[in-house]
Amino acid sequence: MAGQKIQRQTGVALWRQIADRIRTSINHGDFDETGMVPPETTLALQFGVNRHTIRSALAALAQEGIVRAVQGRGTLVERKERLSFPISKRTRFSQGIGDQVRETRSVLLASGEEAASMELARQLKIKTGTRLVRLETLGQADHRPVSRATSWFPADRFGDIAEIYRATGSITKAFKELGVPDYVRVVTEITATHADENDLTDLQLSPGAIVLVAQALNADLGNVPVQYSISRFAADRVRFTVEN
Amino acid sequence: MAGQKIQRQTGVALWRQIADRIRTSINHGDFDETGMVPPETTLALQFGVNRHTIRSALAALAQEGIVRAVQGRGTLVERKERLSFPISKRTRFSQGIGDQVRETRSVLLASGEEAASMELARQLKIKTGTRLVRLETLGQADHRPVSRATSWFPADRFGDIAEIYRATGSITKAFKELGVPDYVRVVTEITATHADENDLTDLQLSPGAIVLVAQALNADLGNVPVQYSISRFAADRVRFTVEN
DNA sequence: CTTAAATGTCTATTGATATAGACAACCATA
DNA sequence: TATGGTTGTCTATATCAATAGACATTTAAG
């Protein structure tokens, strides 16, 4: 672990800054040899804080299930997590990370119908007020939540997509049944922000965590927009890969 | 401004969470009509906190130069910041955001020579230990720091790149002088993490801020890797756009 | 000139954050 | 079984973060 300086009086508690740093170190593989985090007293010395502050940080990581403290022995690394998520013309959730995990699953959290806002109309190249189907979905890899997405589809073409998606758990399959044999990613916008309340519950994050936000437009082979989606990924668990 | 819920007892002070949200709103253009942030009492009501907490948040934004409070009138928006940064085959720093700002500039912070680590060798498809030139650069847009990058180049082909870059402020021009008329982006990996100490100083961020990290590989037209770089962007100031 | 609305300043109180020190409980191992 | 190293628990204190209320100061508008 390099660069141990910690910022004080910035609105971010020391224990949280330290927890974030240790989590990053774990994901980076810094403790792979021993499988353990350094002793609390060592960390306290490294970060220049009191041992109790280190304990608060480790308690937060234990709450996330990333480490587990064992009295008398030390603090064990329980779980590392960062999946590589490719972004290309043929971006699909399950295919991209399929070879990195044993099982991928997509579940429908909610669905509904609404009128296109100005922003959505602009993206999907339709008129404001056009009816849209909205799907709220959760992507899982090996039973761990990875992404949370809201998607919009023109209701005239895809009015029944919620039903089919609920049955198949796949957007690709639902498109096929509705007469779209194939589709391509037109553009993806990527930003990062702090996790909001829904992220915390759906993605099982701890407050202060970071989410990568991908806003994507998919079109059919005739280049007609078929889906606009906003996906939120736990930044600790994924990495985006753009291949040109 | 939507979704006003704020997290309590998370290690991140309320005033900082609120400052982040207001900054995002400003960048999103929510206050463009009036050019002013809502009154403190209104914000206090919206966020469900005391007016003094709002004042702390606005004081932080004023410190960043984003807003300016005027007694008797209100709090004015001074500056918006979020650049769209395209990622494609022809990704270059200055061209991508050139039409969004008046001036882009790139400065050399440091340079040196080193032996390729295993990871760098793998990326650049060379042998471990091969000599590499390392450049540390800072990208600016309208005199505001936007990105901080570390780049590696094979020393046999690009031994003098530091000199040329220092003179021209452009990687593209340096490549041209060294016999690489054009180059393409092979792959970009995108992650997000909390700002570290160097980010805070170089990018003028406040602790707890988020950085988007892009690890990129560029190759010449013969598909031979010429540059591997790790760039760190202030997440509040940029958005990545991937066009397929 | 008056008034309403906005930011600026002050005091006081409570809870969260961080430090400090001491000691108990547990584990591995010599 | 004795010891060193580790996590767990407790008390105490100081500072930061957040709330609450009162009032001053400035600006714009009637």
PDB file of C-alpha atoms in Angstrom, chain A residues 6 16 46-47 67 82 92 119 142 146 154 166 169 204:
ATOM      1  CA  ILE A   6      -4.929  10.839   4.809  1.00  0.00           C
ATOM      2  CA  ARG A  16     -14.073   5.869   5.706  1.00  0.00           C
ATOM      3  CA  GLN A  46       1.133   3.380   8.430  1.00  0.00           C
ATOM      4  CA  PHE A  47      -1.865   5.678   8.208  1.00  0.00           C
ATOM      5  CA  VAL A  67     -12.786  -9.006   5.516  1.00  0.00           C
ATOM      6  CA  ARG A  82     -13.765  -6.710  -9.816  1.00  0.00           C
ATOM      7  CA  ARG A  92     -24.589  -7.540 -23.653  1.00  0.00           C
ATOM      8  CA  GLU A 119     -34.377  13.991 -22.781  1.00  0.00           C
ATOM      9  CA  ASP A 142     -22.595 -15.586  -8.912  1.00  0.00           C
ATOM     10  CA  VAL A 146     -23.341  -6.127 -10.018  1.00  0.00           C
ATOM     11  CA  PRO A 154     -40.844   2.436 -27.483  1.00  0.00           C
ATOM     12  CA  ARG A 166     -39.614 -11.610 -16.728  1.00  0.00           C
ATOM     13  CA  GLY A 169     -34.328 -12.897 -17.926  1.00  0.00           C
ATOM     14  CA  GLN A 204     -25.456  -4.004  -1.348  1.00  0.00           C
TER      15      GLN A 204
END
